[in-house]
PDB file of C-alpha atoms in Angstrom:
ATOM      1  CA  MET K  73      -1.277 -32.618 -15.351  1.00 39.00           C
ATOM      2  CA  ALA K  74      -1.640 -29.009 -16.405  1.00 42.00           C
ATOM      3  CA  ALA K  75      -3.090 -26.662 -13.826  1.00 41.00           C
ATOM      4  CA  ALA K  76      -5.817 -25.559 -16.237  1.00 41.00           C
ATOM      5  CA  ALA K  77      -7.214 -29.108 -16.274  1.00 46.00           C
ATOM      6  CA  ALA K  78      -6.669 -30.018 -12.630  1.00 53.00           C
ATOM      7  CA  PRO K  79      -9.489 -30.017 -10.087  1.00 55.00           C
ATOM      8  CA  GLY K  80      -9.527 -26.918  -7.925  1.00 69.00           C
ATOM      9  CA  THR K  81      -8.232 -24.457 -10.510  1.00 82.00           C
ATOM     10  CA  ALA K  82     -11.629 -22.760 -10.417  1.00 86.00           C
ATOM     11  CA  GLN K  83     -10.755 -21.597  -6.900  1.00 89.00           C
ATOM     12  CA  VAL K  84      -7.436 -20.205  -8.108  1.00 90.00           C
ATOM     13  CA  GLN K  85      -9.206 -18.391 -10.921  1.00 91.00           C
ATOM     14  CA  GLU K  86     -11.907 -17.050  -8.596  1.00 93.00           C
ATOM     15  CA  ARG K  87      -9.398 -15.570  -6.168  1.00 94.00           C
ATOM     16  CA  ALA K  88      -7.146 -14.151  -8.868  1.00 95.00           C
ATOM     17  CA  VAL K  89     -10.079 -12.522 -10.668  1.00 96.00           C
ATOM     18  CA  GLU K  90     -11.329 -11.084  -7.380  1.00 96.00           C
ATOM     19  CA  ALA K  91      -7.845  -9.740  -6.587  1.00 96.00           C
ATOM     20  CA  LYS K  92      -7.648  -8.056  -9.983  1.00 96.00           C
ATOM     21  CA  ARG K  93     -11.099  -6.512  -9.531  1.00 97.00           C
ATOM     22  CA  LEU K  94     -10.235  -5.157  -6.088  1.00 97.00           C
ATOM     23  CA  CYS K  95      -6.946  -3.728  -7.284  1.00 96.00           C
ATOM     24  CA  ASP K  96      -8.576  -2.106 -10.309  1.00 96.00           C
ATOM     25  CA  HIS K  97     -11.208  -0.520  -8.071  1.00 97.00           C
ATOM     26  CA  ALA K  98      -8.521   0.754  -5.697  1.00 97.00           C
ATOM     27  CA  ARG K  99      -6.721   2.350  -8.642  1.00 97.00           C
ATOM     28  CA  GLY K 100      -9.866   4.285  -9.522  1.00 96.00           C
ATOM     29  CA  LEU K 101     -10.170   5.521  -5.945  1.00 97.00           C
ATOM     30  CA  LEU K 102      -6.528   6.581  -5.917  1.00 97.00           C
ATOM     31  CA  ARG K 103      -6.986   8.537  -9.136  1.00 96.00           C
ATOM     32  CA  GLY K 104     -10.010  10.268  -7.634  1.00 95.00           C
ATOM     33  CA  ALA K 105      -8.094  11.169  -4.484  1.00 96.00           C
ATOM     34  CA  ALA K 106      -5.187  12.463  -6.561  1.00 96.00           C
ATOM     35  CA  ALA K 107      -7.556  14.802  -8.396  1.00 95.00           C
ATOM     36  CA  HIS K 108      -8.569  16.376  -5.064  1.00 95.00           C
ATOM     37  CA  LEU K 109      -4.925  17.002  -4.202  1.00 95.00           C
ATOM     38  CA  ALA K 110      -3.733  18.225  -7.588  1.00 93.00           C
ATOM     39  CA  LEU K 111      -4.406  21.917  -6.876  1.00 91.00           C
ATOM     40  CA  PRO K 112      -2.594  24.035  -4.250  1.00 92.00           C
ATOM     41  CA  MET K 113      -4.071  24.572  -0.789  1.00 94.00           C
ATOM     42  CA  ARG K 114      -3.967  27.952   0.936  1.00 93.00           C
ATOM     43  CA  VAL K 115      -4.772  29.042   4.478  1.00 94.00           C
ATOM     44  CA  ALA K 116      -6.953  31.802   3.023  1.00 93.00           C
ATOM     45  CA  ASP K 117      -9.262  29.059   1.738  1.00 93.00           C
ATOM     46  CA  ALA K 118      -8.789  26.653   4.630  1.00 94.00           C
ATOM     47  CA  PRO K 119     -12.402  25.362   4.578  1.00 94.00           C
ATOM     48  CA  GLY K 120     -12.129  24.493   0.887  1.00 94.00           C
ATOM     49  CA  GLY K 121      -8.733  22.863   1.335  1.00 94.00           C
ATOM     50  CA  ARG K 122      -9.905  20.837   4.298  1.00 95.00           C
ATOM     51  CA  ALA K 123     -13.018  19.725   2.435  1.00 95.00           C
ATOM     52  CA  ARG K 124     -10.852  18.430  -0.407  1.00 95.00           C
ATOM     53  CA  ALA K 125      -8.535  16.701   2.055  1.00 95.00           C
ATOM     54  CA  GLN K 126     -11.485  15.029   3.772  1.00 95.00           C
ATOM     55  CA  GLN K 127     -12.893  13.793   0.472  1.00 95.00           C
ATOM     56  CA  ALA K 128      -9.492  12.437  -0.495  1.00 96.00           C
ATOM     57  CA  GLY K 129      -9.210  10.751   2.900  1.00 95.00           C
ATOM     58  CA  ILE K 130     -12.506   8.911   2.389  1.00 96.00           C
ATOM     59  CA  GLU K 131     -11.302   7.568  -0.952  1.00 97.00           C
ATOM     60  CA  LEU K 132      -7.907   6.635   0.475  1.00 97.00           C
ATOM     61  CA  PHE K 133      -9.526   4.673   3.288  1.00 96.00           C
ATOM     62  CA  SER K 134     -11.560   2.640   0.797  1.00 97.00           C
ATOM     63  CA  ALA K 135      -8.516   2.172  -1.432  1.00 97.00           C
ATOM     64  CA  THR K 136      -6.383   0.779   1.394  1.00 96.00           C
ATOM     65  CA  ARG K 137      -9.090  -1.721   2.292  1.00 97.00           C
ATOM     66  CA  GLY K 138      -9.300  -2.802  -1.332  1.00 97.00           C
ATOM     67  CA  LEU K 139      -5.532  -3.164  -1.695  1.00 97.00           C
ATOM     68  CA  ALA K 140      -5.279  -5.178   1.515  1.00 97.00           C
ATOM     69  CA  SER K 141      -8.086  -7.494   0.387  1.00 97.00           C
ATOM     70  CA  ALA K 142      -6.474  -7.840  -3.039  1.00 97.00           C
ATOM     71  CA  ALA K 143      -3.150  -8.854  -1.485  1.00 97.00           C
ATOM     72  CA  VAL K 144      -4.915 -11.472   0.646  1.00 96.00           C
ATOM     73  CA  ALA K 145      -6.720 -12.857  -2.410  1.00 96.00           C
ATOM     74  CA  MET K 146      -3.456 -13.004  -4.374  1.00 96.00           C
ATOM     75  CA  ALA K 147      -1.752 -14.854  -1.532  1.00 95.00           C
ATOM     76  CA  ALA K 148      -4.654 -17.312  -1.380  1.00 94.00           C
ATOM     77  CA  ALA K 149      -4.514 -17.910  -5.134  1.00 94.00           C
ATOM     78  CA  ALA K 150      -0.755 -18.472  -5.003  1.00 92.00           C
ATOM     79  CA  GLY K 151      -1.101 -20.866  -2.071  1.00 91.00           C
ATOM     80  CA  LEU K 152      -3.789 -22.889  -3.826  1.00 90.00           C
ATOM     81  CA  LEU K 153      -1.752 -23.034  -7.004  1.00 88.00           C
ATOM     82  CA  ALA K 154       1.351 -24.162  -5.121  1.00 86.00           C
ATOM     83  CA  GLN K 155      -0.519 -27.117  -3.613  1.00 83.00           C
ATOM     84  CA  LEU K 156      -2.828 -27.912  -6.503  1.00 75.00           C
ATOM     85  CA  ASP K 157      -0.749 -30.484  -8.338  1.00 51.00           C
ATOM     86  CA  ALA K 158       0.307 -32.280  -5.161  1.00 50.00           C
ATOM     87  CA  ALA K 159      -3.327 -32.556  -4.079  1.00 52.00           C
ATOM     88  CA  ALA K 160      -4.328 -33.904  -7.492  1.00 47.00           C
ATOM     89  CA  ASN K 161      -1.536 -36.519  -7.544  1.00 47.00           C
ATOM     90  CA  PRO K 162      -1.331 -38.289  -4.148  1.00 51.00           C
ATOM     91  CA  THR K 163       1.142 -41.112  -3.647  1.00 49.00           C
ATOM     92  CA  ALA K 164       0.039 -44.743  -3.464  1.00 45.00           C
ATOM     93  CA  PRO K 165       1.604 -47.479  -1.265  1.00 47.00           C
ATOM     94  CA  LEU K 166       3.574 -50.333  -2.803  1.00 45.00           C
ATOM     95  CA  LEU K 167       1.710 -53.614  -2.632  1.00 47.00           C
ATOM     96  CA  SER K 168       4.745 -55.907  -2.665  1.00 49.00           C
ATOM     97  CA  VAL K 169       8.541 -55.958  -2.674  1.00 47.00           C
ATOM     98  CA  ALA K 170       8.427 -56.737  -6.403  1.00 51.00           C
ATOM     99  CA  GLU K 171       7.057 -53.254  -7.031  1.00 49.00           C
ATOM    100  CA  ILE K 172      10.173 -51.521  -5.695  1.00 47.00           C
ATOM    101  CA  PRO K 173      11.802 -49.777  -8.688  1.00 49.00           C
ATOM    102  CA  GLU K 174      14.882 -51.444 -10.159  1.00 52.00           C
ATOM    103  CA  ALA K 175      16.875 -48.324  -9.344  1.00 47.00           C
ATOM    104  CA  ASP K 176      16.429 -49.335  -5.702  1.00 47.00           C
ATOM    105  CA  GLU K 177      17.569 -52.947  -6.130  1.00 49.00           C
ATOM    106  CA  SER K 178      19.461 -52.804  -2.834  1.00 47.00           C
ATOM    107  CA  GLU K 179      16.131 -52.512  -1.057  1.00 45.00           C
ATOM    108  CA  ARG K 180      14.714 -55.705  -2.612  1.00 48.00           C
ATOM    109  CA  SER K 181      16.859 -58.129  -0.608  1.00 47.00           C
ATOM    110  CA  PRO K 182      19.292 -57.703   2.282  1.00 45.00           C
ATOM    111  CA  SER K 183      23.014 -57.812   1.632  1.00 43.00           C
ATOM    112  CA  PRO K 184      25.188 -60.372   3.507  1.00 45.00           C
ATOM    113  CA  SER K 185      26.060 -57.737   6.076  1.00 44.00           C
ATOM    114  CA  THR K 186      22.452 -56.691   6.608  1.00 42.00           C
ATOM    115  CA  PRO K 187      20.887 -57.838   9.916  1.00 41.00           C
ATOM    116  CA  THR K 188      18.103 -60.394   9.700  1.00 43.00           C
ATOM    117  CA  ALA K 189      14.465 -59.331   9.716  1.00 42.00           C
ATOM    118  CA  ALA K 190      14.090 -60.565  13.288  1.00 43.00           C
ATOM    119  CA  SER K 191      16.711 -58.121  14.549  1.00 42.00           C
ATOM    120  CA  THR K 192      15.813 -55.256  12.223  1.00 40.00           C
ATOM    121  CA  PRO K 193      13.299 -52.669  13.462  1.00 38.00           C
ATOM    122  CA  PRO K 194      10.273 -52.074  11.235  1.00 38.00           C
ATOM    123  CA  ARG K 195      10.964 -49.760   8.298  1.00 35.00           C
ATOM    124  CA  PRO K 196       8.509 -47.280   6.863  1.00 32.00           C
ATOM    125  CA  GLN K 197       6.673 -48.806   3.917  1.00 34.00           C
ATOM    126  CA  TRP K 198       8.024 -47.747   0.559  1.00 29.00           C
ATOM    127  CA  ARG K 199       5.689 -45.641  -1.527  1.00 32.00           C
ATOM    128  CA  ARG K 200       5.775 -45.069  -5.229  1.00 31.00           C
ATOM    129  CA  PRO K 201       4.451 -42.208  -7.322  1.00 33.00           C
ATOM    130  CA  SER K 202       1.045 -42.645  -8.901  1.00 37.00           C
ATOM    131  CA  SER K 203       2.132 -40.562 -11.907  1.00 36.00           C
ATOM    132  CA  PRO K 204       5.408 -40.007 -13.793  1.00 32.00           C
ATOM    133  CA  HIS K 205       5.789 -36.608 -12.134  1.00 36.00           C
ATOM    134  CA  ALA K 206       4.819 -37.580  -8.608  1.00 35.00           C
ATOM    135  CA  ALA K 207       8.409 -37.635  -7.374  1.00 33.00           C
ATOM    136  CA  ALA K 208       8.394 -33.893  -7.898  1.00 34.00           C
ATOM    137  CA  ASP K 209       4.663 -33.536  -7.197  1.00 37.00           C
ATOM    138  CA  SER K 210       4.940 -34.695  -3.587  1.00 36.00           C
ATOM    139  CA  ALA K 211       2.333 -34.039  -0.935  1.00 34.00           C
ATOM    140  CA  ALA K 212       4.377 -31.110   0.380  1.00 37.00           C
ATOM    141  CA  PRO K 213       3.508 -27.738  -1.199  1.00 38.00           C
ATOM    142  CA  TRP K 214       5.961 -25.906  -3.414  1.00 36.00           C
ATOM    143  CA  LEU K 215       7.614 -23.245  -1.302  1.00 38.00           C
ATOM    144  CA  PHE K 216       9.418 -21.410  -4.088  1.00 39.00           C
ATOM    145  CA  VAL K 217       8.855 -20.890  -7.789  1.00 39.00           C
ATOM    146  CA  THR K 218      12.005 -22.911  -8.491  1.00 42.00           C
ATOM    147  CA  ASP K 219      10.507 -25.889  -6.622  1.00 44.00           C
ATOM    148  CA  ILE K 220       7.953 -26.439  -9.382  1.00 41.00           C
ATOM    149  CA  PRO K 221       9.205 -29.116 -11.814  1.00 46.00           C
ATOM    150  CA  ASP K 222       9.999 -28.209 -15.413  1.00 45.00           C
ATOM    151  CA  ALA K 223       6.961 -30.167 -16.610  1.00 46.00           C
ATOM    152  CA  HIS K 224       4.822 -27.477 -14.992  1.00 49.00           C
ATOM    153  CA  GLY K 225       6.233 -24.401 -16.694  1.00 52.00           C
ATOM    154  CA  SER K 226       2.957 -22.481 -16.794  1.00 57.00           C
ATOM    155  CA  GLU K 227       2.343 -23.069 -13.083  1.00 56.00           C
ATOM    156  CA  ARG K 228       5.905 -21.952 -12.308  1.00 63.00           C
ATOM    157  CA  SER K 229       5.390 -18.710 -14.215  1.00 85.00           C
ATOM    158  CA  ALA K 230       1.869 -18.083 -12.903  1.00 88.00           C
ATOM    159  CA  LEU K 231       2.929 -18.645  -9.302  1.00 89.00           C
ATOM    160  CA  GLY K 232       5.741 -16.148  -9.717  1.00 91.00           C
ATOM    161  CA  GLN K 233       3.351 -13.647 -11.296  1.00 94.00           C
ATOM    162  CA  LEU K 234       0.870 -13.962  -8.421  1.00 95.00           C
ATOM    163  CA  ARG K 235       3.588 -13.472  -5.834  1.00 94.00           C
ATOM    164  CA  GLU K 236       4.858 -10.399  -7.661  1.00 95.00           C
ATOM    165  CA  ALA K 237       1.286  -9.086  -7.849  1.00 96.00           C
ATOM    166  CA  LYS K 238       0.919  -9.488  -4.089  1.00 96.00           C
ATOM    167  CA  ALA K 239       4.206  -7.677  -3.440  1.00 96.00           C
ATOM    168  CA  TYR K 240       3.174  -4.713  -5.600  1.00 97.00           C
ATOM    169  CA  ALA K 241      -0.287  -4.542  -4.009  1.00 97.00           C
ATOM    170  CA  GLU K 242       1.353  -4.434  -0.590  1.00 97.00           C
ATOM    171  CA  GLY K 243       3.721  -1.741  -1.843  1.00 97.00           C
ATOM    172  CA  ALA K 244       0.763   0.333  -3.015  1.00 97.00           C
ATOM    173  CA  TYR K 245      -0.917  -0.148   0.363  1.00 97.00           C
ATOM    174  CA  HIS K 246       2.102   1.117   2.299  1.00 97.00           C
ATOM    175  CA  THR K 247       2.599   4.021  -0.102  1.00 97.00           C
ATOM    176  CA  VAL K 248      -0.982   5.143   0.503  1.00 97.00           C
ATOM    177  CA  GLY K 249      -0.156   5.116   4.210  1.00 96.00           C
ATOM    178  CA  CYS K 250       2.705   7.543   3.568  1.00 96.00           C
ATOM    179  CA  CYS K 251       0.313   9.724   1.581  1.00 97.00           C
ATOM    180  CA  CYS K 252      -2.145   9.811   4.479  1.00 96.00           C
ATOM    181  CA  ASP K 253       0.562  10.965   6.881  1.00 96.00           C
ATOM    182  CA  ARG K 254       1.467  13.915   4.664  1.00 96.00           C
ATOM    183  CA  LEU K 255      -2.170  14.765   3.989  1.00 96.00           C
ATOM    184  CA  LEU K 256      -2.960  14.880   7.709  1.00 96.00           C
ATOM    185  CA  THR K 257      -0.043  17.252   8.234  1.00 95.00           C
ATOM    186  CA  ALA K 258      -1.358  19.558   5.506  1.00 95.00           C
ATOM    187  CA  TYR K 259      -4.836  19.386   7.048  1.00 95.00           C
ATOM    188  CA  ASP K 260      -3.503  20.420  10.461  1.00 95.00           C
ATOM    189  CA  LEU K 261      -1.395  23.249   9.032  1.00 95.00           C
ATOM    190  CA  LEU K 262      -4.453  24.746   7.342  1.00 93.00           C
ATOM    191  CA  GLY K 263      -5.710  25.545  10.835  1.00 92.00           C
ATOM    192  CA  ARG K 264      -2.587  27.527  11.784  1.00 91.00           C
ATOM    193  CA  PRO K 265      -2.875  30.856   9.936  1.00 89.00           C
ATOM    194  CA  GLY K 266      -0.451  32.594  12.295  1.00 86.00           C
ATOM    195  CA  LEU K 267       2.472  30.303  11.461  1.00 89.00           C
ATOM    196  CA  PRO K 268       5.078  32.159   9.338  1.00 93.00           C
ATOM    197  CA  GLY K 269       5.265  30.756   5.816  1.00 91.00           C
ATOM    198  CA  VAL K 270       2.438  28.335   6.547  1.00 94.00           C
ATOM    199  CA  ASP K 271       1.213  28.307   2.941  1.00 93.00           C
ATOM    200  CA  CYS K 272       4.581  26.974   1.794  1.00 95.00           C
ATOM    201  CA  PHE K 273       4.458  24.194   4.371  1.00 95.00           C
ATOM    202  CA  VAL K 274       0.876  23.313   3.498  1.00 95.00           C
ATOM    203  CA  ASP K 275       1.595  23.076  -0.193  1.00 93.00           C
ATOM    204  CA  ALA K 276       4.782  21.082   0.369  1.00 95.00           C
ATOM    205  CA  GLU K 277       2.827  18.483   2.347  1.00 96.00           C
ATOM    206  CA  ARG K 278      -0.013  18.468  -0.176  1.00 96.00           C
ATOM    207  CA  GLY K 279       2.460  18.027  -3.025  1.00 96.00           C
ATOM    208  CA  ALA K 280       4.181  15.156  -1.233  1.00 96.00           C
ATOM    209  CA  ALA K 281       0.828  13.465  -0.587  1.00 97.00           C
ATOM    210  CA  HIS K 282      -0.094  13.860  -4.246  1.00 97.00           C
ATOM    211  CA  SER K 283       3.229  12.367  -5.356  1.00 96.00           C
ATOM    212  CA  TYR K 284       2.745   9.363  -3.091  1.00 97.00           C
ATOM    213  CA  LEU K 285      -0.679   8.834  -4.636  1.00 96.00           C
ATOM    214  CA  ILE K 286       0.761   8.768  -8.142  1.00 97.00           C
ATOM    215  CA  VAL K 287       3.318   6.169  -7.057  1.00 97.00           C
ATOM    216  CA  ALA K 288       0.658   4.078  -5.289  1.00 97.00           C
ATOM    217  CA  GLU K 289      -1.596   4.110  -8.342  1.00 97.00           C
ATOM    218  CA  ASN K 290       1.291   2.977 -10.538  1.00 97.00           C
ATOM    219  CA  LEU K 291       2.186   0.165  -8.125  1.00 97.00           C
ATOM    220  CA  ALA K 292      -1.420  -0.993  -8.092  1.00 97.00           C
ATOM    221  CA  GLY K 293      -1.390  -0.945 -11.890  1.00 96.00           C
ATOM    222  CA  VAL K 294       1.680  -3.191 -11.978  1.00 97.00           C
ATOM    223  CA  SER K 295      -0.054  -5.548  -9.546  1.00 97.00           C
ATOM    224  CA  VAL K 296      -3.060  -5.745 -11.859  1.00 97.00           C
ATOM    225  CA  ALA K 297      -0.782  -6.497 -14.811  1.00 96.00           C
ATOM    226  CA  TYR K 298       0.946  -9.350 -12.964  1.00 96.00           C
ATOM    227  CA  THR K 299      -2.400 -10.829 -11.917  1.00 96.00           C
ATOM    228  CA  TYR K 300      -3.741 -10.613 -15.452  1.00 95.00           C
ATOM    229  CA  THR K 301      -0.609 -12.322 -16.791  1.00 95.00           C
ATOM    230  CA  ALA K 302      -1.012 -15.150 -14.269  1.00 94.00           C
ATOM    231  CA  LEU K 303      -4.614 -15.645 -15.373  1.00 93.00           C
ATOM    232  CA  CYS K 304      -3.569 -15.742 -19.036  1.00 93.00           C
ATOM    233  CA  LEU K 305      -0.893 -18.343 -18.288  1.00 90.00           C
ATOM    234  CA  LEU K 306      -3.253 -20.571 -16.332  1.00 88.00           C
ATOM    235  CA  PHE K 307      -6.370 -20.096 -18.433  1.00 88.00           C
ATOM    236  CA  PRO K 308      -5.273 -19.242 -21.991  1.00 85.00           C
ATOM    237  CA  ASP K 309      -8.763 -19.868 -23.367  1.00 72.00           C
TER     238      ASP K 309
END
């Protein structure tokens, strides 16, 4: 059964769409913060530099919350997708020995060396798949992309895309953290006018923070692209 037609795919779609929206919004915040840090900062204009740093910090705080929420939503979508087919195709018990597949003929009747039923402990009841793919679509969730059977190519690809999207969103989140560290250093240095060469230090930290922001925005953009691709694979219409 294709994931697009299986019950529960609406939840996958809802979480993936929400993750994409959050990541897109975070990208906008990161671009806004980068604009505040694009110009040099000087101790002579410490109030102006600190005001820009504070405004950037507000946007970075909101961006990190959005990226974290996006990563959680992506993980939830991937988890639902990994279990979706198994939940839609539960196994059914065999009603009689005659229903044991011919490939398991040895289980139909005991061999001469097999102990009698009276001396044999109870065996778990055999269960058969309720669909042609149920051997692969067991009740256990798929743990890796390669665990998904070939008959579910779109799910295999979409699951991989969602996991990549989560990894890039997390990368953007951690990169913003590095940016904040450098920005705080620049902010503190703006209050030390007596430090020799302080303007060089301030601008080096500001430049590093700005560079981290560019990287974070690009990582968030890749995350959005992976999420969008997963949605297209699962819901081509």
